[in-house]
Amino acid sequence: MDFLKKAKQHMKELEGDLNKATAQLGFGEKSHHDEAQAPIAAAPPSSDSTPATSNINTPATSVAPSTAGGDAPKTKLPLAIRKAVRDDFENKLPELEANLSSVLGQPWKISFDCGHLYTFAVNRFAKESPGKMFTEGIQDYIQQSGEDGKSELNTLASSHIMTLEQTQNPKISYSGCGISGGMFRLLFTGEYLGSNLSSICNELATAINEAGKSSSPDGGAALDFNAKSDIKKNYEPAIGEVKAKLQSVLGLPMLELHPNFERNFAAVTAYDVSGKKSTIFPREWQKRFGRSTLEYFKYLVDQLERQGFAKDEMLQEGYQEVVDKNEIGLRVVDKLQKGHYNECVFENGVLYMQTTPEYWTSNMRDAGAKIVDML
């Protein structure tokens, strides 16, 4: 993470210089507890799906409106503000873009229409520099998501342009972010430009997921970013040890496990969006998808040990005669044959642990119960 430390150090050095510009532009941190103030001038809200194409390096006499705001009128900034934009923002822009590009590993551009944004500003002293707003949230995201997260953001925001826009998204209270039209968009609602800057990228993983769904031919049935990240973080490093225990308990020289990630994820996703969810259905299950899959196999080990397989060669031989393919799978089905939450079945020489979308992760400890009675 040397590139992150270097980028953060650059941002700290810039904060003092940038505070002057942001104070005059009204880009400072505004707590949601503060009393609301009316914007200096009204302007049409931007569309989250329309790119902001104007460049902030506009002539000194006026600042062209961003096309993200539709037919927003041209805004002529006071001389002192124009000078602050030039001296403390535009002159710093190459370094800000260099830091952002360093963090993300590819060339990126920052496209802010300061003239249009000024119409949403409120006059108060800045508490955070825009440089921090641009990069710190992304750095935190990359620290959590690693190279895969960086790759996803670079792929989905294919233009490699960061914008700052007003949004009508009801899911965003003060500030947030999104990806649309190939751009990574920092977003604010109403007059809350500059509010809650420290959390502006808190839901970047969610934005990655939503952008990934919209770009998926099957409408999001494939694994989303949260699921893929959890599989890599919690399933892949641990499944080898679990597999070795299963082989030992069952006396198997070899064993193949089938987690059926894509099939199970698609089935649970379909139920999740159906509007028929039960009260016990897990929230944010995608973020634990890899860990939950691992736990099904871990609890199978526990069940087999409790049923005496580890020390009984007769039980091991009986199992091997029925499950002659030495394969164990986990699958989500529409309806169980006998169980309520989950069950085990033998099918074509394979042992399957089964559950339904409604009861995904429910009573996982019992997934391997009564295998002895089935032999």
Short mmCIF file of N, CA, C and O in Angstrom, two decimals, residues 144-260:
data_model
loop_
_atom_site.label_atom_id
_atom_site.label_comp_id
_atom_site.label_asym_id
_atom_site.label_seq_id
_atom_site.Cartn_x
_atom_site.Cartn_y
_atom_site.Cartn_z
N GLN A 144 -9.93 -1.42 1.71
CA GLN A 144 -10.84 -2.49 2.09
C GLN A 144 -11.02 -3.52 0.98
O GLN A 144 -11.16 -4.71 1.24
N SER A 145 -11.00 -3.06 -0.28
CA SER A 145 -11.36 -3.93 -1.39
C SER A 145 -10.17 -4.46 -2.17
O SER A 145 -10.31 -5.39 -2.95
N GLY A 146 -9.00 -3.86 -2.01
CA GLY A 146 -7.81 -4.35 -2.66
C GLY A 146 -7.81 -4.14 -4.16
O GLY A 146 -8.54 -3.32 -4.71
N GLU A 147 -6.97 -4.92 -4.83
CA GLU A 147 -6.79 -4.77 -6.27
C GLU A 147 -8.07 -5.07 -7.04
O GLU A 147 -8.33 -4.47 -8.08
N ASP A 148 -8.87 -6.02 -6.56
CA ASP A 148 -10.12 -6.35 -7.25
C ASP A 148 -11.06 -5.15 -7.25
O ASP A 148 -11.72 -4.86 -8.26
N GLY A 149 -11.15 -4.45 -6.11
CA GLY A 149 -12.01 -3.28 -6.04
C GLY A 149 -11.54 -2.18 -6.97
O GLY A 149 -12.34 -1.53 -7.65
N LYS A 150 -10.24 -1.98 -7.03
CA LYS A 150 -9.68 -0.97 -7.94
C LYS A 150 -9.99 -1.33 -9.38
O LYS A 150 -10.37 -0.47 -10.19
N SER A 151 -9.85 -2.60 -9.72
CA SER A 151 -10.11 -3.04 -11.09
C SER A 151 -11.58 -2.85 -11.46
O SER A 151 -11.90 -2.41 -12.57
N GLU A 152 -12.49 -3.17 -10.53
CA GLU A 152 -13.92 -3.01 -10.80
C GLU A 152 -14.26 -1.55 -11.07
O GLU A 152 -15.01 -1.23 -12.00
N LEU A 153 -13.73 -0.64 -10.25
CA LEU A 153 -14.02 0.78 -10.43
C LEU A 153 -13.46 1.28 -11.76
O LEU A 153 -14.14 2.01 -12.49
N ASN A 154 -12.26 0.88 -12.10
CA ASN A 154 -11.67 1.30 -13.37
C ASN A 154 -12.46 0.78 -14.56
O ASN A 154 -12.57 1.44 -15.59
N THR A 155 -13.02 -0.42 -14.42
CA THR A 155 -13.77 -1.02 -15.53
C THR A 155 -15.13 -0.37 -15.70
O THR A 155 -15.53 -0.01 -16.81
N LEU A 156 -15.86 -0.21 -14.61
CA LEU A 156 -17.23 0.30 -14.69
C LEU A 156 -17.26 1.80 -14.98
O LEU A 156 -18.11 2.28 -15.73
N ALA A 157 -16.35 2.56 -14.38
CA ALA A 157 -16.23 3.99 -14.70
C ALA A 157 -15.21 4.12 -15.82
O ALA A 157 -14.10 4.62 -15.65
N SER A 158 -15.60 3.65 -17.00
CA SER A 158 -14.65 3.42 -18.09
C SER A 158 -14.05 4.70 -18.66
O SER A 158 -12.98 4.67 -19.26
N SER A 159 -14.73 5.84 -18.48
CA SER A 159 -14.18 7.10 -18.99
C SER A 159 -13.05 7.62 -18.11
O SER A 159 -12.29 8.49 -18.51
N HIS A 160 -12.96 7.07 -16.88
CA HIS A 160 -11.96 7.50 -15.89
C HIS A 160 -12.06 9.01 -15.63
O HIS A 160 -11.06 9.71 -15.56
N ILE A 161 -13.31 9.45 -15.46
CA ILE A 161 -13.58 10.85 -15.13
C ILE A 161 -14.40 10.90 -13.84
O ILE A 161 -15.38 10.16 -13.69
N MET A 162 -13.99 11.77 -12.92
CA MET A 162 -14.74 11.99 -11.69
C MET A 162 -15.46 13.33 -11.79
O MET A 162 -14.86 14.34 -12.15
N THR A 163 -16.76 13.33 -11.47
CA THR A 163 -17.54 14.56 -11.49
C THR A 163 -18.14 14.82 -10.11
O THR A 163 -18.11 13.96 -9.23
N LEU A 164 -18.68 16.00 -9.93
CA LEU A 164 -19.41 16.37 -8.71
C LEU A 164 -20.74 16.96 -9.13
O LEU A 164 -20.77 17.95 -9.86
N GLU A 165 -21.85 16.36 -8.69
CA GLU A 165 -23.16 16.74 -9.19
C GLU A 165 -24.21 16.69 -8.09
O GLU A 165 -24.07 15.96 -7.11
N GLN A 166 -25.29 17.43 -8.31
CA GLN A 166 -26.46 17.31 -7.46
C GLN A 166 -27.27 16.10 -7.91
O GLN A 166 -27.27 15.75 -9.09
N THR A 167 -27.93 15.43 -6.96
CA THR A 167 -28.72 14.25 -7.29
C THR A 167 -30.10 14.34 -6.66
O THR A 167 -30.28 14.98 -5.63
N GLN A 168 -31.06 13.66 -7.28
CA GLN A 168 -32.41 13.53 -6.73
C GLN A 168 -32.62 12.14 -6.12
O GLN A 168 -33.74 11.80 -5.76
N ASN A 169 -31.56 11.35 -6.03
CA ASN A 169 -31.67 9.99 -5.52
C ASN A 169 -32.17 10.00 -4.07
O ASN A 169 -31.49 10.51 -3.18
N PRO A 170 -33.35 9.43 -3.80
CA PRO A 170 -33.90 9.47 -2.43
C PRO A 170 -33.11 8.63 -1.43
O PRO A 170 -33.27 8.79 -0.23
N LYS A 171 -32.24 7.75 -1.93
CA LYS A 171 -31.44 6.92 -1.03
C LYS A 171 -30.25 7.68 -0.45
O LYS A 171 -29.60 7.20 0.46
N ILE A 172 -29.95 8.86 -1.00
CA ILE A 172 -28.83 9.66 -0.53
C ILE A 172 -29.36 10.82 0.29
O ILE A 172 -30.15 11.63 -0.21
N SER A 173 -28.96 10.91 1.55
CA SER A 173 -29.47 11.95 2.44
C SER A 173 -28.70 13.26 2.29
O SER A 173 -29.29 14.33 2.22
N TYR A 174 -27.39 13.20 2.28
CA TYR A 174 -26.56 14.40 2.20
C TYR A 174 -25.54 14.31 1.08
O TYR A 174 -25.46 15.18 0.23
N SER A 175 -24.75 13.25 1.10
CA SER A 175 -23.74 13.07 0.06
C SER A 175 -23.55 11.59 -0.18
O SER A 175 -23.86 10.76 0.67
N GLY A 176 -23.03 11.27 -1.35
CA GLY A 176 -22.82 9.88 -1.70
C GLY A 176 -22.08 9.80 -3.02
O GLY A 176 -21.44 10.76 -3.46
N CYS A 177 -22.19 8.67 -3.68
CA CYS A 177 -21.51 8.51 -4.95
C CYS A 177 -22.25 7.49 -5.80
O CYS A 177 -23.08 6.73 -5.31
N GLY A 178 -21.94 7.50 -7.08
CA GLY A 178 -22.57 6.57 -8.01
C GLY A 178 -21.73 6.44 -9.27
O GLY A 178 -20.79 7.22 -9.50
N ILE A 179 -22.07 5.46 -10.08
CA ILE A 179 -21.39 5.25 -11.36
C ILE A 179 -22.45 5.14 -12.43
O ILE A 179 -23.34 4.28 -12.35
N SER A 180 -22.40 6.01 -13.41
CA SER A 180 -23.32 5.95 -14.54
C SER A 180 -22.70 6.67 -15.72
O SER A 180 -21.87 7.56 -15.54
N GLY A 181 -23.09 6.26 -16.91
CA GLY A 181 -22.54 6.87 -18.10
C GLY A 181 -21.04 6.74 -18.20
O GLY A 181 -20.38 7.56 -18.84
N GLY A 182 -20.48 5.72 -17.55
CA GLY A 182 -19.04 5.52 -17.58
C GLY A 182 -18.25 6.47 -16.71
O GLY A 182 -17.02 6.52 -16.80
N MET A 183 -18.94 7.25 -15.85
CA MET A 183 -18.27 8.22 -14.99
C MET A 183 -18.49 7.87 -13.52
O MET A 183 -19.53 7.33 -13.14
N PHE A 184 -17.50 8.21 -12.71
CA PHE A 184 -17.62 8.09 -11.26
C PHE A 184 -18.08 9.44 -10.74
O PHE A 184 -17.41 10.45 -10.92
N ARG A 185 -19.26 9.47 -10.09
CA ARG A 185 -19.90 10.72 -9.73
C ARG A 185 -19.99 10.88 -8.21
O ARG A 185 -20.59 10.05 -7.53
N LEU A 186 -19.38 11.94 -7.70
CA LEU A 186 -19.61 12.35 -6.31
C LEU A 186 -20.91 13.13 -6.30
O LEU A 186 -21.12 14.00 -7.14
N LEU A 187 -21.78 12.83 -5.34
CA LEU A 187 -23.14 13.36 -5.38
C LEU A 187 -23.49 14.08 -4.08
O LEU A 187 -23.02 13.72 -3.00
N PHE A 188 -24.33 15.10 -4.20
CA PHE A 188 -24.89 15.78 -3.03
C PHE A 188 -26.35 16.07 -3.32
O PHE A 188 -26.78 16.16 -4.47
N THR A 189 -27.14 16.20 -2.26
CA THR A 189 -28.56 16.46 -2.42
C THR A 189 -28.88 17.89 -1.99
O THR A 189 -28.23 18.45 -1.11
N GLY A 190 -29.90 18.46 -2.62
CA GLY A 190 -30.38 19.78 -2.23
C GLY A 190 -29.28 20.81 -2.11
O GLY A 190 -28.49 21.02 -3.02
N GLU A 191 -29.20 21.45 -0.94
CA GLU A 191 -28.19 22.47 -0.70
C GLU A 191 -27.01 21.92 0.09
O GLU A 191 -26.20 22.67 0.63
N TYR A 192 -26.88 20.60 0.15
CA TYR A 192 -25.86 20.00 1.01
C TYR A 192 -24.53 19.79 0.31
O TYR A 192 -23.82 18.82 0.59
N LEU A 193 -24.18 20.67 -0.60
CA LEU A 193 -22.87 20.62 -1.21
C LEU A 193 -21.80 20.78 -0.14
O LEU A 193 -21.78 21.75 0.60
N GLY A 194 -20.91 19.81 -0.02
CA GLY A 194 -19.85 19.86 0.98
C GLY A 194 -20.21 19.23 2.30
O GLY A 194 -19.39 19.21 3.21
N SER A 195 -21.44 18.70 2.44
CA SER A 195 -21.85 18.10 3.71
C SER A 195 -21.36 16.66 3.81
O SER A 195 -21.35 15.92 2.84
N ASN A 196 -20.98 16.28 5.02
CA ASN A 196 -20.60 14.89 5.31
C ASN A 196 -19.57 14.35 4.32
O ASN A 196 -19.71 13.24 3.79
N LEU A 197 -18.54 15.14 4.07
CA LEU A 197 -17.54 14.74 3.08
C LEU A 197 -16.83 13.45 3.47
O LEU A 197 -16.44 12.66 2.61
N SER A 198 -16.67 13.24 4.77
CA SER A 198 -15.91 12.07 5.21
C SER A 198 -16.61 10.76 4.87
O SER A 198 -15.98 9.70 4.87
N SER A 199 -17.91 10.82 4.57
CA SER A 199 -18.65 9.59 4.27
C SER A 199 -19.13 9.54 2.83
O SER A 199 -19.95 8.70 2.48
N ILE A 200 -18.61 10.42 1.98
CA ILE A 200 -19.14 10.52 0.62
C ILE A 200 -18.94 9.24 -0.18
O ILE A 200 -19.72 8.91 -1.06
N CYS A 201 -17.90 8.47 0.15
CA CYS A 201 -17.64 7.22 -0.58
C CYS A 201 -17.90 5.98 0.27
O CYS A 201 -17.44 4.89 -0.07
N ASN A 202 -18.65 6.14 1.36
CA ASN A 202 -18.91 4.99 2.23
C ASN A 202 -19.63 3.87 1.49
O ASN A 202 -19.44 2.69 1.79
N GLU A 203 -20.49 4.24 0.55
CA GLU A 203 -21.28 3.24 -0.16
C GLU A 203 -20.74 3.00 -1.57
O GLU A 203 -21.49 2.66 -2.48
N LEU A 204 -19.43 3.17 -1.74
CA LEU A 204 -18.85 2.95 -3.06
C LEU A 204 -19.00 1.50 -3.50
O LEU A 204 -19.24 1.21 -4.67
N ALA A 205 -18.87 0.56 -2.56
CA ALA A 205 -19.07 -0.85 -2.92
C ALA A 205 -20.48 -1.08 -3.44
O ALA A 205 -20.70 -1.85 -4.38
N THR A 206 -21.47 -0.40 -2.82
CA THR A 206 -22.85 -0.51 -3.30
C THR A 206 -22.98 0.07 -4.70
O THR A 206 -23.67 -0.49 -5.56
N ALA A 207 -22.33 1.21 -4.92
CA ALA A 207 -22.36 1.81 -6.26
C ALA A 207 -21.73 0.89 -7.29
O ALA A 207 -22.22 0.77 -8.43
N ILE A 208 -20.65 0.22 -6.91
CA ILE A 208 -20.01 -0.75 -7.81
C ILE A 208 -20.98 -1.87 -8.14
O ILE A 208 -21.12 -2.29 -9.29
N ASN A 209 -21.68 -2.37 -7.11
CA ASN A 209 -22.65 -3.45 -7.34
C ASN A 209 -23.76 -3.02 -8.29
O ASN A 209 -24.13 -3.75 -9.21
N GLU A 210 -24.33 -1.84 -8.04
CA GLU A 210 -25.43 -1.37 -8.87
C GLU A 210 -24.99 -1.16 -10.31
O GLU A 210 -25.71 -1.51 -11.25
N ALA A 211 -23.82 -0.59 -10.48
CA ALA A 211 -23.31 -0.38 -11.84
C ALA A 211 -23.03 -1.71 -12.52
O ALA A 211 -23.27 -1.87 -13.72
N GLY A 212 -22.54 -2.68 -11.75
CA GLY A 212 -22.28 -4.00 -12.31
C GLY A 212 -23.54 -4.70 -12.75
O GLY A 212 -23.59 -5.36 -13.78
N LYS A 213 -24.63 -4.53 -11.98
CA LYS A 213 -25.90 -5.14 -12.35
C LYS A 213 -26.44 -4.55 -13.64
O LYS A 213 -26.91 -5.27 -14.52
N SER A 214 -26.38 -3.23 -13.75
CA SER A 214 -26.94 -2.58 -14.93
C SER A 214 -26.17 -2.92 -16.19
O SER A 214 -26.70 -2.86 -17.29
N SER A 215 -24.88 -3.29 -16.03
CA SER A 215 -24.08 -3.63 -17.20
C SER A 215 -24.06 -5.12 -17.49
O SER A 215 -23.48 -5.56 -18.46
N SER A 216 -24.72 -5.92 -16.63
CA SER A 216 -24.72 -7.37 -16.80
C SER A 216 -25.84 -7.78 -17.75
O SER A 216 -26.98 -7.36 -17.58
N PRO A 217 -25.57 -8.61 -18.76
CA PRO A 217 -26.60 -9.03 -19.70
C PRO A 217 -27.76 -9.75 -19.04
O PRO A 217 -28.89 -9.68 -19.51
N ASP A 218 -27.50 -10.44 -17.93
CA ASP A 218 -28.58 -11.19 -17.27
C ASP A 218 -29.24 -10.39 -16.15
O ASP A 218 -29.96 -10.92 -15.34
N GLY A 219 -28.97 -9.09 -16.09
CA GLY A 219 -29.63 -8.23 -15.12
C GLY A 219 -29.16 -8.42 -13.70
O GLY A 219 -29.86 -8.07 -12.76
N GLY A 220 -27.99 -8.98 -13.51
CA GLY A 220 -27.44 -9.06 -12.16
C GLY A 220 -27.48 -10.43 -11.53
O GLY A 220 -27.24 -10.57 -10.35
N ALA A 221 -27.82 -11.49 -12.30
CA ALA A 221 -27.86 -12.82 -11.73
C ALA A 221 -26.47 -13.34 -11.42
O ALA A 221 -26.29 -14.20 -10.57
N ALA A 222 -25.46 -12.82 -12.12
CA ALA A 222 -24.09 -13.24 -11.84
C ALA A 222 -23.67 -12.72 -10.48
O ALA A 222 -24.30 -11.84 -9.90
N LEU A 223 -22.57 -13.26 -9.95
CA LEU A 223 -22.07 -12.82 -8.66
C LEU A 223 -21.80 -11.32 -8.67
O LEU A 223 -21.19 -10.80 -9.60
N ASP A 224 -22.27 -10.63 -7.64
CA ASP A 224 -21.97 -9.21 -7.56
C ASP A 224 -20.63 -9.01 -6.87
O ASP A 224 -19.98 -9.96 -6.43
N PHE A 225 -20.21 -7.75 -6.78
CA PHE A 225 -18.88 -7.47 -6.25
C PHE A 225 -18.76 -7.87 -4.79
O PHE A 225 -17.72 -8.40 -4.36
N ASN A 226 -19.80 -7.62 -3.99
CA ASN A 226 -19.75 -8.00 -2.58
C ASN A 226 -19.55 -9.50 -2.42
O ASN A 226 -18.75 -9.95 -1.58
N ALA A 227 -20.29 -10.28 -3.20
CA ALA A 227 -20.18 -11.73 -3.10
C ALA A 227 -18.80 -12.20 -3.53
O ALA A 227 -18.17 -13.04 -2.87
N LYS A 228 -18.31 -11.69 -4.65
CA LYS A 228 -16.99 -12.10 -5.13
C LYS A 228 -15.91 -11.74 -4.12
O LYS A 228 -14.97 -12.52 -3.90
N SER A 229 -16.04 -10.56 -3.52
CA SER A 229 -15.04 -10.14 -2.53
C SER A 229 -15.05 -11.05 -1.32
O SER A 229 -13.99 -11.43 -0.79
N ASP A 230 -16.25 -11.43 -0.86
CA ASP A 230 -16.33 -12.27 0.33
C ASP A 230 -15.85 -13.69 0.05
O ASP A 230 -15.25 -14.33 0.92
N ILE A 231 -16.11 -14.18 -1.15
CA ILE A 231 -15.59 -15.50 -1.52
C ILE A 231 -14.07 -15.50 -1.47
O ILE A 231 -13.44 -16.41 -0.92
N LYS A 232 -13.49 -14.46 -2.04
CA LYS A 232 -12.03 -14.38 -2.07
C LYS A 232 -11.44 -14.18 -0.68
O LYS A 232 -10.38 -14.73 -0.35
N LYS A 233 -12.15 -13.43 0.16
CA LYS A 233 -11.63 -13.10 1.49
C LYS A 233 -11.86 -14.22 2.50
O LYS A 233 -10.98 -14.52 3.32
N ASN A 234 -13.05 -14.83 2.48
CA ASN A 234 -13.42 -15.74 3.56
C ASN A 234 -13.59 -17.20 3.16
O ASN A 234 -13.48 -18.08 4.02
N TYR A 235 -13.85 -17.47 1.88
CA TYR A 235 -14.03 -18.87 1.46
C TYR A 235 -12.72 -19.48 0.97
O TYR A 235 -12.28 -20.53 1.47
N GLU A 236 -12.10 -18.84 0.02
CA GLU A 236 -10.93 -19.44 -0.63
C GLU A 236 -9.77 -19.72 0.34
O GLU A 236 -9.15 -20.79 0.24
N PRO A 237 -9.46 -18.83 1.29
CA PRO A 237 -8.32 -19.13 2.17
C PRO A 237 -8.59 -20.27 3.15
O PRO A 237 -7.64 -20.88 3.66
N ALA A 238 -9.87 -20.58 3.42
CA ALA A 238 -10.19 -21.53 4.49
C ALA A 238 -10.73 -22.86 4.00
O ALA A 238 -10.73 -23.84 4.76
N ILE A 239 -11.17 -22.94 2.76
CA ILE A 239 -11.86 -24.16 2.32
C ILE A 239 -10.90 -25.35 2.23
O ILE A 239 -11.32 -26.51 2.39
N GLY A 240 -9.62 -25.12 2.01
CA GLY A 240 -8.66 -26.22 1.93
C GLY A 240 -8.60 -27.01 3.23
O GLY A 240 -8.58 -28.26 3.21
N GLU A 241 -8.57 -26.32 4.35
CA GLU A 241 -8.53 -26.99 5.65
C GLU A 241 -9.82 -27.76 5.91
O GLU A 241 -9.79 -28.89 6.44
N VAL A 242 -10.95 -27.18 5.54
CA VAL A 242 -12.24 -27.86 5.73
C VAL A 242 -12.30 -29.12 4.87
O VAL A 242 -12.76 -30.18 5.31
N LYS A 243 -11.84 -29.01 3.65
CA LYS A 243 -11.83 -30.17 2.75
C LYS A 243 -10.96 -31.30 3.32
O LYS A 243 -11.33 -32.48 3.27
N ALA A 244 -9.80 -30.94 3.87
CA ALA A 244 -8.91 -31.95 4.46
C ALA A 244 -9.59 -32.66 5.63
O ALA A 244 -9.44 -33.88 5.81
N LYS A 245 -10.35 -31.92 6.43
CA LYS A 245 -11.06 -32.53 7.56
C LYS A 245 -12.14 -33.48 7.07
O LYS A 245 -12.34 -34.56 7.64
N LEU A 246 -12.85 -33.09 6.01
CA LEU A 246 -13.88 -33.98 5.46
C LEU A 246 -13.26 -35.27 4.95
O LEU A 246 -13.80 -36.37 5.17
N GLN A 247 -12.14 -35.16 4.27
CA GLN A 247 -11.46 -36.36 3.78
C GLN A 247 -11.05 -37.27 4.93
O GLN A 247 -11.20 -38.50 4.86
N SER A 248 -10.55 -36.68 6.01
CA SER A 248 -10.11 -37.46 7.16
C SER A 248 -11.28 -38.15 7.84
O SER A 248 -11.22 -39.35 8.16
N VAL A 249 -12.35 -37.40 8.06
CA VAL A 249 -13.52 -37.96 8.76
C VAL A 249 -14.16 -39.09 7.96
O VAL A 249 -14.62 -40.09 8.53
N LEU A 250 -14.17 -38.94 6.64
CA LEU A 250 -14.83 -39.93 5.79
C LEU A 250 -13.87 -40.99 5.24
O LEU A 250 -14.29 -41.90 4.53
N GLY A 251 -12.57 -40.86 5.56
CA GLY A 251 -11.59 -41.83 5.09
C GLY A 251 -11.41 -41.82 3.58
O GLY A 251 -11.25 -42.88 2.97
N LEU A 252 -11.42 -40.63 2.98
CA LEU A 252 -11.35 -40.52 1.52
C LEU A 252 -9.95 -40.11 1.07
O LEU A 252 -9.38 -39.15 1.60
N PRO A 253 -9.39 -40.80 0.08
CA PRO A 253 -8.09 -40.39 -0.45
C PRO A 253 -8.18 -39.12 -1.28
O PRO A 253 -7.20 -38.39 -1.45
N MET A 254 -9.36 -38.84 -1.82
CA MET A 254 -9.57 -37.63 -2.62
C MET A 254 -11.02 -37.18 -2.47
O MET A 254 -11.91 -37.97 -2.16
N LEU A 255 -11.25 -35.90 -2.69
CA LEU A 255 -12.59 -35.34 -2.52
C LEU A 255 -12.71 -34.07 -3.36
O LEU A 255 -11.78 -33.28 -3.45
N GLU A 256 -13.87 -33.90 -3.96
CA GLU A 256 -14.15 -32.69 -4.74
C GLU A 256 -15.38 -32.00 -4.16
O GLU A 256 -16.41 -32.64 -3.93
N LEU A 257 -15.26 -30.69 -3.91
CA LEU A 257 -16.37 -29.91 -3.37
C LEU A 257 -16.96 -29.02 -4.46
O LEU A 257 -16.24 -28.46 -5.28
N HIS A 258 -18.28 -28.89 -4.42
CA HIS A 258 -18.99 -28.07 -5.40
C HIS A 258 -19.81 -27.00 -4.66
O HIS A 258 -20.94 -27.27 -4.24
N PRO A 259 -19.28 -25.80 -4.49
CA PRO A 259 -20.03 -24.75 -3.80
C PRO A 259 -21.16 -24.16 -4.65
O PRO A 259 -22.06 -23.52 -4.10
N ASN A 260 -21.10 -24.34 -5.97
CA ASN A 260 -22.16 -23.84 -6.86
C ASN A 260 -22.48 -22.37 -6.62
O ASN A 260 -23.65 -21.97 -6.46
#
